């Protein structure tokens, strides 16, 4: 089943992109810095203006209210952003057993965001996104700033969600080894084209 | 009590203070003498001109001329608001947001005061309408300029947060609510502060003017209280309107944050 379809998606720097990603399919995306990987993901999440069409399960993006679209087609940045002082209010929709499975007790809700390590921040940001039960994950170097152990935890967390919910995934990374480990197909952006 | 009328000689003596400052500036090489003299000259010419206009306006008491005057004041205030922005909305919105917000707030509050509170006859009587509108525009202008400036710079600084909230499926209004709230608050703080210290630290200018003009202090005080409340109401409504319109304009119809609609200078 085709979950995510890009039809002549037009963004700056890239020739129009056609791409199908099936439910449960993991697509890797690599290319030099500034080649348009982030812009592509942001356009799919409808965070930036773009030409062409993006379809989720056959329904075009412009027929779905933006908040609903972004809950289903979720973008995760390399650097997470937080707006309350404490962790708790950000994670109200996250089930408690998810936190436990990552080794967080309920006291994490009382923690100040500032005292989180970068690994903790990224894991919690991921949980915050997964609580929406997205059908498409757009991961923009999700482990770029993490040490080896944190990276493995994040990969396991995503793999677990993948087994349960069969999302379509586009994973951008600078680490070819990681993409080979987690993705079935790897595309490279070169000279403004997806190959 | 009679008003002591000021002669040209009286004003010339006061102008001596400006000339004294200019001489000191020259001696101390502050480099301010030209600006001081120009500013003194501009004050004199601009105020004399407005005096002549008001004199004619008061004599005619014609609704059309008063409306024209009110429009000119609005446009001048709108330009001032956009000139004070570090990052401005591009195109028509640059002046539009501030001007519309002042139109909504200052005009509504002025008309409310003229019709409901003062009860002048006719309600647009220029002795009341023009100074009231002027004071309201001048003060709401400050609140609106501060609120919009805060809104646009915070939208740029907090872009990552706003977009993270959008990406999690929050509607634009929720994604920007902290920024909007802080902007409205910063626009309102100056007027709240000046109400707090009114009469303690400084005697407000309008009240001082009325007392110098020969009015009994209690009458002057009552007008000053009225003005303070009107200014607070106008500033509050105007800042809220401007920040609301500005917040909306930061997002497009697909609720995407559009920083590209701002231009910095």
mmCIF file of N, CA, C and O in Angstrom, chain B residues 18 35-45:
data_model
loop_
_atom_site.group_PDB
_atom_site.id
_atom_site.type_symbol
_atom_site.label_atom_id
_atom_site.label_comp_id
_atom_site.label_asym_id
_atom_site.label_seq_id
_atom_site.Cartn_x
_atom_site.Cartn_y
_atom_site.Cartn_z
ATOM 1 N N UNK B 18 18.281 77.692 24.490
ATOM 2 C CA UNK B 18 18.743 76.821 23.392
ATOM 3 C C UNK B 18 20.056 77.354 22.835
ATOM 4 O O UNK B 18 20.997 76.596 22.573
ATOM 5 N N UNK B 35 22.220 70.588 15.285
ATOM 6 C CA UNK B 35 20.984 69.851 15.563
ATOM 7 C C UNK B 35 20.111 70.588 16.562
ATOM 8 O O UNK B 35 18.893 70.624 16.421
ATOM 9 N N UNK B 36 20.745 71.174 17.582
ATOM 10 C CA UNK B 36 19.990 71.910 18.598
ATOM 11 C C UNK B 36 19.225 73.066 17.969
ATOM 12 O O UNK B 36 18.030 73.255 18.216
ATOM 13 N N UNK B 37 19.932 73.837 17.127
ATOM 14 C CA UNK B 37 19.293 75.001 16.522
ATOM 15 C C UNK B 37 18.191 74.562 15.556
ATOM 16 O O UNK B 37 17.099 75.135 15.542
ATOM 17 N N UNK B 38 18.478 73.505 14.797
ATOM 18 C CA UNK B 38 17.469 73.009 13.858
ATOM 19 C C UNK B 38 16.232 72.524 14.615
ATOM 20 O O UNK B 38 15.088 72.840 14.256
ATOM 21 N N UNK B 39 16.472 71.792 15.703
ATOM 22 C CA UNK B 39 15.346 71.273 16.478
ATOM 23 C C UNK B 39 14.526 72.420 17.061
ATOM 24 O O UNK B 39 13.291 72.398 17.054
ATOM 25 N N UNK B 40 15.235 73.449 17.560
ATOM 26 C CA UNK B 40 14.527 74.610 18.113
ATOM 27 C C UNK B 40 13.683 75.295 17.050
ATOM 28 O O UNK B 40 12.520 75.665 17.289
ATOM 29 N N UNK B 41 14.288 75.423 15.864
ATOM 30 C CA UNK B 41 13.578 76.067 14.769
ATOM 31 C C UNK B 41 12.358 75.248 14.351
ATOM 32 O O UNK B 41 11.262 75.786 14.137
ATOM 33 N N UNK B 42 12.569 73.919 14.250
ATOM 34 C CA UNK B 42 11.451 73.055 13.823
ATOM 35 C C UNK B 42 10.305 73.109 14.822
ATOM 36 O O UNK B 42 9.134 73.209 14.442
ATOM 37 N N UNK B 43 10.645 73.053 16.122
ATOM 38 C CA UNK B 43 9.602 73.148 17.153
ATOM 39 C C UNK B 43 8.778 74.412 16.941
ATOM 40 O O UNK B 43 7.533 74.382 16.936
ATOM 41 N N UNK B 44 9.485 75.544 16.758
ATOM 42 C CA UNK B 44 8.793 76.820 16.621
ATOM 43 C C UNK B 44 7.885 76.814 15.389
ATOM 44 O O UNK B 44 6.688 77.119 15.480
ATOM 45 N N UNK B 45 8.473 76.461 14.243
ATOM 46 C CA UNK B 45 7.705 76.540 13.000
ATOM 47 C C UNK B 45 6.529 75.553 13.012
ATOM 48 O O UNK B 45 5.384 75.908 12.703
#
